[in-house]
Amino acid sequence: MATYIDSESEENYLETILLLSGSGSFVRGIDIAKKLKVSRPSVSRAVGLLRDKGLVTLEKGSFISLTEDGKKLARKVAAYHRLLRSFLVYAAGISPEQADIDACRVEHVVSASTVKGIRNFLKRENVPADSGIDSSHLPEIGELNESGENYIEHIYMMSRDGKRVRSTDLAQALGVSRASISRAMDVLTNLGLLNRGEKGDLILTPAGEEKARSIYARHVVLTGFLEQLLGVSQKIAERDACRMEHMLSEAAFNGLRDFWEKKQGEGSAGNAAGR
């Protein structure tokens, strides 16, 4: 069964209600369930949380509508979605259908600075604005989720100079409890990505190191892309890349990497010609 990240799934529910409401009509739970391909009980739990936060109201027990705060947040998410879909179709060269899925995952984790950078980038590249969206997807996380990928990436980075990595080191670096580290290390060990040394050292297996290298390579590319092509500050580029690296599909990442490398090549050629 898929696991959903709470804040992301809440925003997807709001976006879905906005899409289904059209000109302001009420939305039923069954409509949301069909659109997102989830169970009615899942919708009921999500709507209850959204109501408690003052983002939706229930009329006659079954009709759902967005409050003004709900509309504001839903419209922001939908705007991010349109912008990201246009960006991914153009820069990553993926289909609108795949871009929809990737946009639904990334729209919740990028900062306003990155969104502004994407908007300015599309203007410079003369990419027309997207007309709208008609789909929303709950972000599905695979066997190794975002936090798990963060753990093995940090173990890899901390051990590259031969330094021993212990649970206390990792907890301090990530700002989490020792108990959280212990649970995560058990999961990574069961997945064959981690071994524990005789003195409690955390040692990546060959499979774990390969995975960590792949994640770190994504981080480097995405940080460079955000900073150099979108004009995002180094600090924000690092932070946003840390989230995006786990969310993008292989197709989207590979496309962005190829686009970035092409732009780098064009820049090097231009500098050489100017000398």
Coordinates of C-alpha atoms in Angstrom, one line a residue:
M1 CA 0.0 0.0 0.0
A2 CA 1.3 3.5 -0.9
T3 CA 2.3 5.9 1.8
Y4 CA 1.4 9.5 1.5
I5 CA 3.1 12.5 3.0
D6 CA 0.5 14.4 5.0
S7 CA 1.1 18.0 3.9
E8 CA 1.4 17.0 0.3
S9 CA -1.8 14.9 0.3
E10 CA -3.7 17.6 2.0
E11 CA -2.7 20.1 -0.7
N12 CA -3.6 17.6 -3.4
Y13 CA -7.1 17.1 -1.9
L14 CA -7.6 20.9 -1.9
E15 CA -6.4 21.1 -5.5
T16 CA -8.7 18.3 -6.5
I17 CA -11.7 19.9 -4.8
L18 CA -10.9 23.1 -6.7
L19 CA -10.7 21.3 -10.0
L20 CA -14.0 19.4 -9.3
S21 CA -15.9 22.5 -8.1
G22 CA -15.6 24.3 -11.4
S23 CA -17.8 27.3 -11.2
G24 CA -18.3 27.0 -7.4
S25 CA -20.5 23.9 -7.2
F26 CA -20.3 21.5 -4.2
V27 CA -18.2 18.4 -4.4
R28 CA -19.0 15.0 -3.0
G29 CA -16.6 12.6 -1.3
I30 CA -17.2 10.0 -4.0
D31 CA -16.1 12.5 -6.7
I32 CA -12.8 13.0 -4.9
A33 CA -12.3 9.3 -4.4
K34 CA -12.8 8.6 -8.1
K35 CA -10.5 11.5 -9.1
L36 CA -7.6 10.5 -6.8
K37 CA -8.3 6.7 -7.0
V38 CA -8.5 6.3 -3.3
S39 CA -11.0 4.8 -0.9
R40 CA -14.0 6.6 0.5
P41 CA -12.7 6.2 4.1
S42 CA -9.4 7.9 3.0
V43 CA -11.3 10.8 1.6
S44 CA -13.4 11.1 4.8
R45 CA -10.3 11.2 7.0
A46 CA -8.6 13.8 4.8
V47 CA -11.7 16.0 4.6
G48 CA -12.1 15.8 8.4
L49 CA -8.5 17.1 8.8
L50 CA -9.1 19.9 6.3
R51 CA -12.3 20.9 8.0
D52 CA -10.5 21.0 11.4
K53 CA -8.0 23.4 9.8
G54 CA -10.7 25.6 8.4
L55 CA -9.9 24.8 4.8
V56 CA -13.2 23.1 3.8
T57 CA -16.8 23.1 5.0
L58 CA -19.4 20.3 4.9
E59 CA -23.0 21.1 3.8
K60 CA -25.7 18.7 4.8
G61 CA -23.0 16.2 5.8
S62 CA -21.9 15.2 2.3
F63 CA -21.3 18.2 0.1
I64 CA -17.8 19.7 0.4
S65 CA -16.7 23.2 -0.5
L66 CA -13.6 25.2 0.0
T67 CA -13.4 28.1 2.5
E68 CA -11.7 31.3 1.5
D69 CA -8.4 30.1 3.1
G70 CA -8.9 26.7 1.3
K71 CA -9.4 28.4 -2.0
K72 CA -6.3 30.6 -1.5
L73 CA -4.1 27.6 -0.8
A74 CA -5.7 25.4 -3.6
R75 CA -5.2 28.2 -6.2
K76 CA -1.6 28.6 -5.2
V77 CA -1.0 24.8 -5.5
A78 CA -2.8 24.8 -8.9
A79 CA -0.7 27.8 -10.1
Y80 CA 2.5 26.0 -9.1
H81 CA 1.3 22.9 -10.9
R82 CA 0.6 24.7 -14.2
L83 CA 4.0 26.4 -14.0
L84 CA 5.9 23.2 -13.2
R85 CA 4.2 21.3 -15.9
S86 CA 5.1 23.8 -18.5
F87 CA 8.7 23.8 -17.2
L88 CA 9.1 20.1 -17.2
V89 CA 7.5 19.6 -20.6
Y90 CA 9.9 22.3 -22.0
A91 CA 13.2 21.7 -20.1
A92 CA 12.9 18.0 -19.3
G93 CA 11.3 17.1 -22.6
I94 CA 8.8 14.7 -21.0
S95 CA 5.1 14.2 -22.0
P96 CA 2.4 16.5 -20.5
E97 CA 1.0 13.3 -18.8
Q98 CA 4.3 12.5 -17.1
A99 CA 4.9 16.2 -16.3
D100 CA 1.5 16.2 -14.5
I101 CA 2.6 13.5 -12.2
D102 CA 6.0 15.0 -11.5
A103 CA 4.4 18.5 -11.0
C104 CA 2.0 17.0 -8.4
R105 CA 5.0 15.7 -6.4
V106 CA 7.2 18.8 -6.8
E107 CA 4.6 21.5 -6.3
H108 CA 4.5 21.0 -2.6
V109 CA 8.3 21.1 -1.9
V110 CA 9.7 24.0 -4.0
S111 CA 10.2 27.4 -2.5
A112 CA 8.7 30.7 -3.7
S113 CA 12.2 31.7 -4.9
T114 CA 12.4 28.6 -7.1
V115 CA 8.9 29.2 -8.5
K116 CA 9.9 32.8 -9.3
G117 CA 13.1 31.5 -11.0
I118 CA 11.1 29.0 -13.1
R119 CA 8.6 31.7 -14.1
N120 CA 11.4 34.1 -15.2
F121 CA 13.2 31.3 -17.0
L122 CA 10.1 30.4 -19.0
K123 CA 9.7 34.0 -20.0
R124 CA 13.3 34.2 -21.2
E125 CA 12.8 31.1 -23.2
N126 CA 9.6 32.4 -24.6
V127 CA 7.6 29.4 -23.4
P128 CA 3.8 30.2 -23.4
A129 CA 1.9 30.0 -20.1
D130 CA -0.1 26.8 -19.5
S131 CA -3.8 27.2 -20.0
G132 CA -4.9 25.0 -17.0
I133 CA -5.0 21.6 -15.4
D134 CA -7.6 18.9 -15.1
S135 CA -5.7 16.3 -13.1
S136 CA -4.3 15.8 -9.7
H137 CA -2.3 12.9 -8.2
L138 CA -1.5 11.9 -4.7
P139 CA 2.3 11.6 -4.4
E140 CA 3.1 7.9 -4.2
I141 CA 6.3 7.1 -2.4
G142 CA 8.1 3.9 -3.2
E143 CA 9.8 1.2 -1.1
L144 CA 12.6 3.6 -0.1
N145 CA 11.0 6.9 0.9
E146 CA 12.4 10.4 1.1
S147 CA 13.7 10.1 4.6
G148 CA 15.3 6.8 3.9
E149 CA 17.1 8.3 0.9
N150 CA 18.2 11.2 3.0
Y151 CA 19.7 8.8 5.5
I152 CA 21.8 6.9 3.1
E153 CA 22.9 10.1 1.2
H154 CA 24.1 11.6 4.5
I155 CA 26.0 8.4 5.5
Y156 CA 27.6 8.4 2.0
M157 CA 28.7 12.1 2.3
M158 CA 29.9 11.8 5.9
S159 CA 32.0 8.6 5.1
R160 CA 33.6 9.8 1.9
D161 CA 36.8 10.8 3.6
G162 CA 37.1 7.6 5.5
K163 CA 35.4 8.9 8.6
R164 CA 33.5 6.5 10.8
V165 CA 29.8 7.2 10.9
R166 CA 27.8 6.4 14.0
S167 CA 24.1 6.8 14.8
T168 CA 24.9 9.8 17.1
D169 CA 26.7 11.5 14.2
L170 CA 23.8 10.9 11.8
A171 CA 21.2 12.1 14.4
Q172 CA 23.1 15.3 15.0
A173 CA 23.6 16.0 11.2
L174 CA 19.9 15.4 10.4
G175 CA 18.5 16.9 13.6
V176 CA 16.4 13.9 14.6
S177 CA 16.3 11.6 17.6
R178 CA 18.4 8.5 18.2
A179 CA 15.2 6.5 18.2
S180 CA 14.3 7.7 14.7
I181 CA 17.8 6.8 13.5
S182 CA 17.5 3.3 15.0
R183 CA 14.2 2.6 13.3
A184 CA 15.5 3.9 10.0
M185 CA 18.7 1.9 10.2
D186 CA 16.6 -1.3 10.8
V187 CA 14.6 -0.6 7.6
L188 CA 17.8 0.2 5.6
T189 CA 19.4 -3.0 6.9
N190 CA 16.4 -5.1 5.9
L191 CA 16.5 -3.6 2.5
G192 CA 20.1 -4.7 2.1
L193 CA 21.4 -1.1 1.9
L194 CA 23.2 -0.9 5.2
N195 CA 25.5 -3.0 7.5
R196 CA 26.5 -2.3 11.1
G197 CA 30.1 -2.6 12.0
E198 CA 31.4 -4.3 15.1
K199 CA 31.6 -0.9 16.9
G200 CA 28.3 0.2 15.7
D201 CA 29.5 2.0 12.6
L202 CA 27.0 2.6 9.8
I203 CA 28.4 1.1 6.6
L204 CA 26.7 1.2 3.3
T205 CA 26.5 -2.1 1.3
P206 CA 27.6 -1.9 -2.3
A207 CA 23.9 -1.6 -3.2
G208 CA 23.5 1.2 -0.6
E209 CA 26.5 3.0 -1.9
E210 CA 25.3 2.8 -5.5
K211 CA 21.9 4.2 -4.4
A212 CA 23.6 7.0 -2.4
R213 CA 25.8 7.9 -5.3
S214 CA 22.8 8.2 -7.5
I215 CA 20.9 10.4 -5.0
Y216 CA 24.0 12.6 -4.5
A217 CA 24.5 13.0 -8.2
R218 CA 20.8 14.2 -8.5
H219 CA 21.5 16.7 -5.7
V220 CA 24.6 18.1 -7.5
V221 CA 22.8 18.5 -10.8
L222 CA 19.6 20.0 -9.4
T223 CA 21.5 22.4 -7.2
G224 CA 23.5 23.6 -10.2
F225 CA 20.4 23.9 -12.4
L226 CA 18.5 25.9 -9.8
E227 CA 21.4 28.2 -9.0
Q228 CA 22.9 28.7 -12.5
L229 CA 19.8 28.5 -14.8
L230 CA 17.1 29.8 -12.5
G231 CA 19.1 32.3 -10.5
V232 CA 18.2 30.9 -7.1
S233 CA 20.6 31.6 -4.3
Q234 CA 23.0 28.9 -3.3
K235 CA 21.4 28.3 0.1
I236 CA 17.9 28.0 -1.3
A237 CA 19.1 25.9 -4.3
E238 CA 20.7 23.5 -1.9
R239 CA 17.6 23.2 0.2
D240 CA 15.1 22.8 -2.7
A241 CA 17.4 20.3 -4.4
C242 CA 17.3 18.2 -1.2
R243 CA 13.6 17.9 -1.6
M244 CA 13.3 17.7 -5.4
E245 CA 15.9 15.0 -5.8
H246 CA 13.5 12.5 -4.1
M247 CA 10.4 13.6 -5.9
L248 CA 11.3 13.7 -9.6
S249 CA 10.9 10.7 -11.8
E250 CA 13.9 9.2 -13.7
A251 CA 12.5 10.6 -16.9
A252 CA 12.1 14.2 -15.5
F253 CA 15.5 14.2 -13.8
N254 CA 17.4 12.8 -16.8
G255 CA 15.7 15.4 -19.0
L256 CA 16.7 18.3 -16.7
R257 CA 20.2 16.9 -16.5
D258 CA 20.6 16.8 -20.2
F259 CA 19.1 20.3 -20.6
W260 CA 21.5 21.7 -18.0
E261 CA 24.5 20.0 -19.6
K262 CA 23.5 21.3 -23.0
K263 CA 23.3 24.9 -21.6
Q264 CA 26.7 24.4 -19.9
G265 CA 28.1 23.3 -23.2
E266 CA 26.6 26.3 -25.0
G267 CA 28.1 28.6 -22.4
S268 CA 31.5 27.1 -22.7
A269 CA 31.4 27.4 -26.5
G270 CA 30.3 31.0 -26.2
N271 CA 33.1 31.8 -23.8
A272 CA 35.7 30.1 -26.1
A273 CA 34.4 32.0 -29.1
G274 CA 34.7 35.3 -27.2
R275 CA 38.3 34.9 -26.3

